[in-house]
Amino acid sequence: MSQANTPTRGVIATLGYVKKFAGTTVLIKLGGAALQDQKLVVKLCDDLSLIRSVGVSIVLVHGGGPSINHELTLRGINWEFVDGLRITTPQMMDVIEMTLCGNVNRKIVRTLNQSGVPAVGISGTDASTLFCKKQSAKLGQVGEISKVNTAYINAILNTQEKGIGTIPVIAPVGVGKNGEAYNINADWAAVRIAEALGIKKVLFLTDQEGILDLEQKLIQELDAGELENLIETSVVKGGMLAKSRTVLHALRNGVTDVHIFNARRPNGLIEELFTERGVGTVCRLRSRGANISNTPKETLYA
Ligand code: ADP
Ligand code: MG
């Protein structure tokens, strides 16, 4: 076995990534589909525990679309999406807030705590973290974030245990100037929080391998221009259209790496952060031109 292929080299590379990310904060957005499967949530929380244990701080933002659909159906309420955003009536808003903040958020926090990770669940209404206005009359109570108040998130991150911070788990419900609740697309909540906190790396865990092209093949790497093109040519639709718009915003506002991959990929988070292989689709402002799935993410040891 040549020295380049010894297991030691893999360990050294991994330690390099650990060194690179220790002391930084990453934002992870958990899509609604993954949250339907509690066994998967347990696995993801175990991975988050490992990531945190090497000194990487984590901010978690979650969706909850399928749970909301279930609750609306139980109440005989119909819904409609426009470009991946749910038209939200005041009656639906109550159900959405109850589901996201009362159920989905609580379950994630309990599971994290069970995995040995201190986590505190909040919604964007706590301490006016996500201050919103109406995005458009047509969308009803869909909120556009006017301001992210980071103080409370930072307070949670700075609540240390053995030198490592607590994980804020954030439900995408915002508050307006009259105290009214807003339904925020979770991807928007994720990127706006990342931007406000100066986070460089955002990971979207979704129900696809990443962004797919017209032939349903995974696109491994995209720059902002290429992503814009996929939006204009309608290759991305529905939820992925909404997500792609948020990715563009993130890349143009200080986030350097956005990763989109399947929450079901075993240990995908660990693989993405601590190995040489990239997973899913990686989006950067300008492409580095490499096939990231097969080549090192960066040359740590030339
Ligand atoms: P999430 O919970 O991750 O936000 P969404 O349902 O909002 O998930 O968005 C993901 C969905 O977007 C996929 O399940 C898929 O149906 C849809 N989609 C549309 N176009 C694409 C594309 N080009 N690549 C991947 N997914 C796409
Ligand atoms: Mg979505």
Coordinates of C-alpha atoms and ligand atoms in Angstrom, one line a residue:
M1 CA 0.0 0.0 0.0
S2 CA 1.4 3.4 -1.0
Q3 CA 1.8 5.9 1.8
A4 CA -0.8 8.2 0.0
N5 CA -3.5 5.5 0.5
T6 CA -2.9 4.5 4.1
P7 CA -5.7 4.9 6.5
T8 CA -3.5 7.4 8.4
R9 CA -3.8 9.8 5.5
G10 CA -7.6 9.7 5.9
V11 CA -7.3 10.4 9.6
I12 CA -4.9 13.3 8.9
A13 CA -7.3 14.7 6.4
T14 CA -10.2 14.4 8.8
L15 CA -8.3 16.1 11.6
G16 CA -7.5 18.9 9.1
Y17 CA -11.2 19.4 8.6
V18 CA -11.8 19.3 12.3
K19 CA -9.2 21.9 12.8
K20 CA -10.6 24.0 10.1
F21 CA -14.2 24.0 11.4
A22 CA -13.6 24.0 15.2
G23 CA -14.6 27.3 16.6
T24 CA -16.8 28.2 13.6
T25 CA -20.6 28.1 13.5
V26 CA -22.6 26.3 10.8
L27 CA -26.3 26.6 10.0
I28 CA -28.2 23.4 9.3
K29 CA -31.7 23.5 7.9
L30 CA -33.8 20.4 8.3
G31 CA -36.5 20.0 5.7
G32 CA -40.0 18.9 6.6
A33 CA -39.9 15.5 4.9
A34 CA -36.9 14.2 7.0
L35 CA -38.8 15.3 10.2
Q36 CA -41.6 12.8 9.4
D37 CA -39.3 9.9 10.3
Q38 CA -38.3 9.9 13.9
K39 CA -35.6 7.2 13.4
L40 CA -34.0 9.5 10.9
V41 CA -34.2 12.5 13.3
V42 CA -32.5 10.4 16.0
K43 CA -29.6 9.6 13.6
L44 CA -29.3 13.2 12.5
C45 CA -29.2 14.3 16.2
D46 CA -26.5 11.8 16.9
D47 CA -24.5 13.3 14.0
L48 CA -25.1 16.8 15.4
S49 CA -23.8 15.6 18.7
L50 CA -20.6 14.4 17.1
I51 CA -20.1 17.6 15.1
R52 CA -20.7 19.7 18.2
S53 CA -18.3 17.6 20.3
V54 CA -15.3 18.8 18.1
G55 CA -16.1 22.4 18.8
V56 CA -18.3 23.3 15.9
S57 CA -21.3 25.5 16.9
I58 CA -24.6 24.7 15.3
V59 CA -27.7 26.7 14.6
L60 CA -30.6 24.6 13.5
V61 CA -33.6 25.9 11.5
H62 CA -36.4 23.5 10.7
G63 CA -39.4 23.3 8.3
G64 CA -42.5 21.2 8.8
G65 CA -44.5 21.2 5.6
P66 CA -45.9 17.6 5.8
S67 CA -46.8 18.0 9.5
I68 CA -48.7 21.2 8.6
N69 CA -50.4 19.5 5.7
H70 CA -51.5 16.7 8.1
E71 CA -53.0 19.2 10.7
L72 CA -54.7 21.3 8.0
T73 CA -56.3 18.1 6.5
L74 CA -57.6 17.0 9.9
R75 CA -59.3 20.4 10.2
G76 CA -60.7 20.3 6.6
I77 CA -58.6 23.3 5.5
N78 CA -57.4 23.3 1.9
W79 CA -54.1 25.0 0.9
E80 CA -52.3 26.2 -2.2
F81 CA -48.7 26.9 -3.0
V82 CA -47.4 29.7 -5.2
D83 CA -43.7 29.2 -6.2
G84 CA -43.1 27.0 -3.2
L85 CA -44.8 29.4 -0.7
R86 CA -48.0 28.5 1.0
I87 CA -50.8 31.0 0.8
T88 CA -51.6 31.5 4.5
T89 CA -55.0 32.6 5.9
P90 CA -55.2 33.8 9.5
Q91 CA -57.0 30.5 10.4
M92 CA -54.1 28.5 8.8
M93 CA -51.6 30.7 10.6
D94 CA -52.9 29.4 14.0
V95 CA -52.5 25.8 12.8
I96 CA -49.0 26.5 11.4
E97 CA -47.8 28.1 14.6
M98 CA -49.2 25.4 16.7
T99 CA -47.6 22.7 14.6
L100 CA -44.2 24.2 14.1
C101 CA -43.7 25.6 17.5
G102 CA -45.7 23.3 19.6
N103 CA -45.0 20.0 18.0
V104 CA -42.1 19.9 15.4
N105 CA -39.8 22.1 17.3
R106 CA -40.4 20.4 20.7
K107 CA -39.7 17.0 19.1
I108 CA -36.3 18.0 17.7
V109 CA -35.3 19.6 21.0
R110 CA -36.3 16.5 23.0
T111 CA -34.4 14.3 20.6
L112 CA -31.3 16.4 20.7
N113 CA -31.3 16.5 24.5
Q114 CA -31.7 12.7 24.4
S115 CA -28.6 12.5 22.2
G116 CA -26.7 14.4 25.0
V117 CA -26.9 17.8 23.2
P118 CA -28.1 20.8 25.1
A119 CA -30.6 22.5 22.8
V120 CA -33.1 25.3 23.3
G121 CA -36.1 25.6 21.0
I122 CA -37.4 29.0 20.0
S123 CA -39.5 30.5 17.2
G124 CA -38.7 33.6 15.3
T125 CA -41.3 35.4 17.5
D126 CA -39.2 34.9 20.7
A127 CA -37.5 38.2 21.5
S128 CA -38.7 39.3 18.0
T129 CA -35.8 37.3 16.5
L130 CA -37.5 37.3 13.1
F131 CA -39.2 40.6 12.6
C132 CA -41.5 40.5 9.6
K133 CA -43.8 42.3 7.3
K134 CA -46.4 40.9 4.9
Q135 CA -44.6 39.7 1.7
S136 CA -47.6 40.3 -0.5
A137 CA -51.4 40.7 -0.1
K138 CA -51.9 37.6 -2.3
L139 CA -49.8 35.3 0.0
G140 CA -51.7 36.4 3.2
Q141 CA -49.7 35.8 6.4
V142 CA -46.5 34.8 4.6
G143 CA -43.8 36.9 6.2
E144 CA -40.9 38.7 4.6
I145 CA -38.1 39.1 7.2
S146 CA -37.4 42.8 7.7
K147 CA -34.9 42.3 10.5
V148 CA -33.1 39.5 12.3
N149 CA -32.5 40.2 15.9
T150 CA -29.6 38.0 16.8
A151 CA -29.2 38.7 20.5
Y152 CA -31.3 35.8 21.7
I153 CA -29.7 33.3 19.3
N154 CA -26.3 34.4 20.4
A155 CA -27.3 34.1 24.1
I156 CA -28.2 30.5 23.5
L157 CA -25.0 29.8 21.5
N158 CA -23.0 31.3 24.3
T159 CA -24.7 29.2 27.0
Q160 CA -21.7 26.9 27.3
E161 CA -21.4 23.4 28.6
K162 CA -17.8 22.1 28.8
G163 CA -16.8 25.0 26.6
I164 CA -19.3 24.2 23.8
G165 CA -22.4 26.1 23.1
T166 CA -26.0 25.2 23.2
I167 CA -27.9 24.6 19.9
P168 CA -30.7 27.0 19.1
V169 CA -33.5 25.2 17.3
I170 CA -35.5 27.7 15.4
A171 CA -39.1 27.4 14.1
P172 CA -39.8 29.6 11.1
V173 CA -42.6 31.7 12.5
G174 CA -42.0 35.5 12.7
V175 CA -43.7 38.4 14.4
G176 CA -44.9 41.8 12.9
K177 CA -45.2 45.3 14.3
N178 CA -48.7 44.6 15.8
G179 CA -47.6 41.4 17.4
E180 CA -49.2 39.3 14.6
A181 CA -47.6 35.9 13.6
Y182 CA -46.1 35.3 10.2
N183 CA -45.5 32.0 8.3
I184 CA -41.9 32.2 7.0
N185 CA -40.5 29.8 4.4
A186 CA -37.9 27.9 6.5
D187 CA -35.2 28.3 3.8
W188 CA -35.6 32.1 4.0
A189 CA -35.4 31.9 7.7
A190 CA -32.3 29.8 7.5
V191 CA -30.3 32.1 5.1
R192 CA -31.4 35.3 6.7
I193 CA -30.3 34.0 10.1
A194 CA -27.0 32.8 8.7
E195 CA -26.3 36.2 7.0
A196 CA -27.1 38.1 10.2
L197 CA -24.8 35.9 12.3
G198 CA -22.0 36.0 9.7
I199 CA -22.1 32.2 9.2
K200 CA -20.2 31.1 6.1
K201 CA -21.5 27.6 5.7
V202 CA -25.2 26.6 5.3
L203 CA -26.3 23.0 4.9
F204 CA -29.8 22.2 3.6
L205 CA -31.0 18.7 4.4
T206 CA -33.8 17.9 2.0
D207 CA -35.7 15.0 0.3
Q208 CA -33.6 14.9 -2.9
E209 CA -29.9 14.1 -3.5
G210 CA -29.4 17.8 -4.3
I211 CA -30.5 20.0 -7.2
L212 CA -31.4 17.9 -10.2
D213 CA -31.0 18.8 -13.8
L214 CA -33.6 18.3 -16.5
E215 CA -32.7 14.6 -16.7
Q216 CA -33.1 14.3 -13.0
K217 CA -29.4 13.9 -12.6
L218 CA -27.6 15.4 -9.6
I219 CA -25.8 18.7 -10.3
Q220 CA -22.7 18.5 -8.1
E221 CA -21.5 22.1 -8.2
L222 CA -23.2 25.4 -9.2
D223 CA -22.1 29.0 -9.2
A224 CA -24.6 31.8 -8.7
G225 CA -25.0 32.5 -12.4
E226 CA -25.7 28.8 -13.2
L227 CA -28.2 28.7 -10.4
E228 CA -29.9 31.8 -11.8
N229 CA -30.1 30.1 -15.1
L230 CA -31.8 27.0 -13.6
I231 CA -34.4 29.4 -12.0
E232 CA -35.0 31.2 -15.3
T233 CA -35.4 28.0 -17.3
S234 CA -37.7 26.5 -14.7
V235 CA -35.4 23.5 -14.1
V236 CA -36.0 24.1 -10.4
K237 CA -39.6 24.3 -9.4
G238 CA -41.8 24.4 -6.3
G239 CA -39.9 24.0 -3.0
M240 CA -36.5 23.9 -4.8
L241 CA -37.3 27.1 -6.6
A242 CA -38.0 28.8 -3.2
K243 CA -34.8 27.3 -1.9
S244 CA -32.7 28.3 -4.9
R245 CA -33.8 31.9 -4.5
T246 CA -32.7 31.8 -0.9
V247 CA -29.3 30.3 -1.9
L248 CA -28.7 33.1 -4.3
H249 CA -29.4 35.6 -1.6
A250 CA -27.1 33.8 0.8
L251 CA -24.2 33.7 -1.7
R252 CA -24.6 37.4 -2.4
N253 CA -24.7 38.3 1.3
G254 CA -21.6 36.7 2.8
V255 CA -22.3 33.0 2.9
T256 CA -19.5 31.2 1.0
D257 CA -20.7 27.6 0.8
V258 CA -24.3 26.3 0.6
H259 CA -24.8 22.6 0.4
I260 CA -28.0 20.9 -0.5
F261 CA -28.2 17.1 0.1
N262 CA -30.5 14.3 1.1
A263 CA -31.2 14.0 4.8
R264 CA -31.4 10.3 4.3
R265 CA -27.8 9.9 3.2
P266 CA -26.3 8.0 6.1
N267 CA -24.0 10.3 8.0
G268 CA -24.2 12.9 5.2
L269 CA -23.5 15.7 7.6
I270 CA -20.3 14.1 8.9
E271 CA -19.2 13.2 5.3
E272 CA -19.8 16.8 4.2
L273 CA -18.0 18.5 7.0
F274 CA -15.1 16.1 7.8
T275 CA -14.2 14.1 4.7
E276 CA -12.7 14.9 1.4
R277 CA -15.8 13.9 -0.5
G278 CA -18.5 16.5 -1.0
V279 CA -22.1 15.3 -1.0
G280 CA -25.2 16.6 -2.9
T281 CA -25.0 20.0 -4.6
V282 CA -22.5 22.6 -3.5
C283 CA -23.3 26.2 -4.4
R284 CA -20.7 29.0 -4.4
L285 CA -20.7 32.5 -5.7
R286 CA -18.1 31.5 -8.2
S287 CA -17.4 27.9 -9.2
R288 CA -14.0 26.4 -8.3
G289 CA -14.5 24.3 -11.4
A290 CA -13.8 20.9 -9.8
N291 CA -15.9 17.8 -9.7
I292 CA -16.2 18.0 -5.9
S293 CA -17.6 14.5 -5.4
N294 CA -14.4 12.9 -6.7
T295 CA -11.7 15.4 -5.8
P296 CA -10.7 16.9 -2.5
K297 CA -12.8 19.9 -1.4
E298 CA -9.6 21.8 -0.9
T299 CA -6.0 20.8 -0.9
L300 CA -5.2 20.6 2.8
Y301 CA -2.1 18.5 2.3
A302 CA -0.6 19.2 -1.1
Ligands
ADP1 P1 -37.6 21.1 1.9 O1 -38.4 20.5 3.0 O2 -36.2 20.6 1.8 O3 -37.7 22.6 1.8 P2 -39.3 21.2 -0.5 O4 -40.4 20.2 -0.7 O5 -39.7 22.6 -0.2 O6 -38.3 20.5 0.5 O7 -38.4 21.3 -1.8 C1 -37.8 20.1 -2.4 C2 -38.7 19.7 -3.6 O8 -38.4 20.5 -4.7 C3 -38.4 18.3 -4.1 O9 -39.0 17.3 -3.3 C4 -38.8 18.3 -5.5 O10 -40.1 17.8 -5.6 C5 -38.9 19.8 -5.8 N1 -38.0 20.1 -7.0 C6 -38.4 20.9 -8.1 N2 -37.4 21.0 -8.9 C7 -36.3 20.4 -8.4 C8 -35.0 20.1 -8.9 N3 -34.6 20.6 -10.1 N4 -34.1 19.4 -8.1 C9 -34.5 18.9 -6.9 N5 -35.8 19.1 -6.4 C10 -36.7 19.8 -7.2
MG2 MG -39.2 23.9 1.3

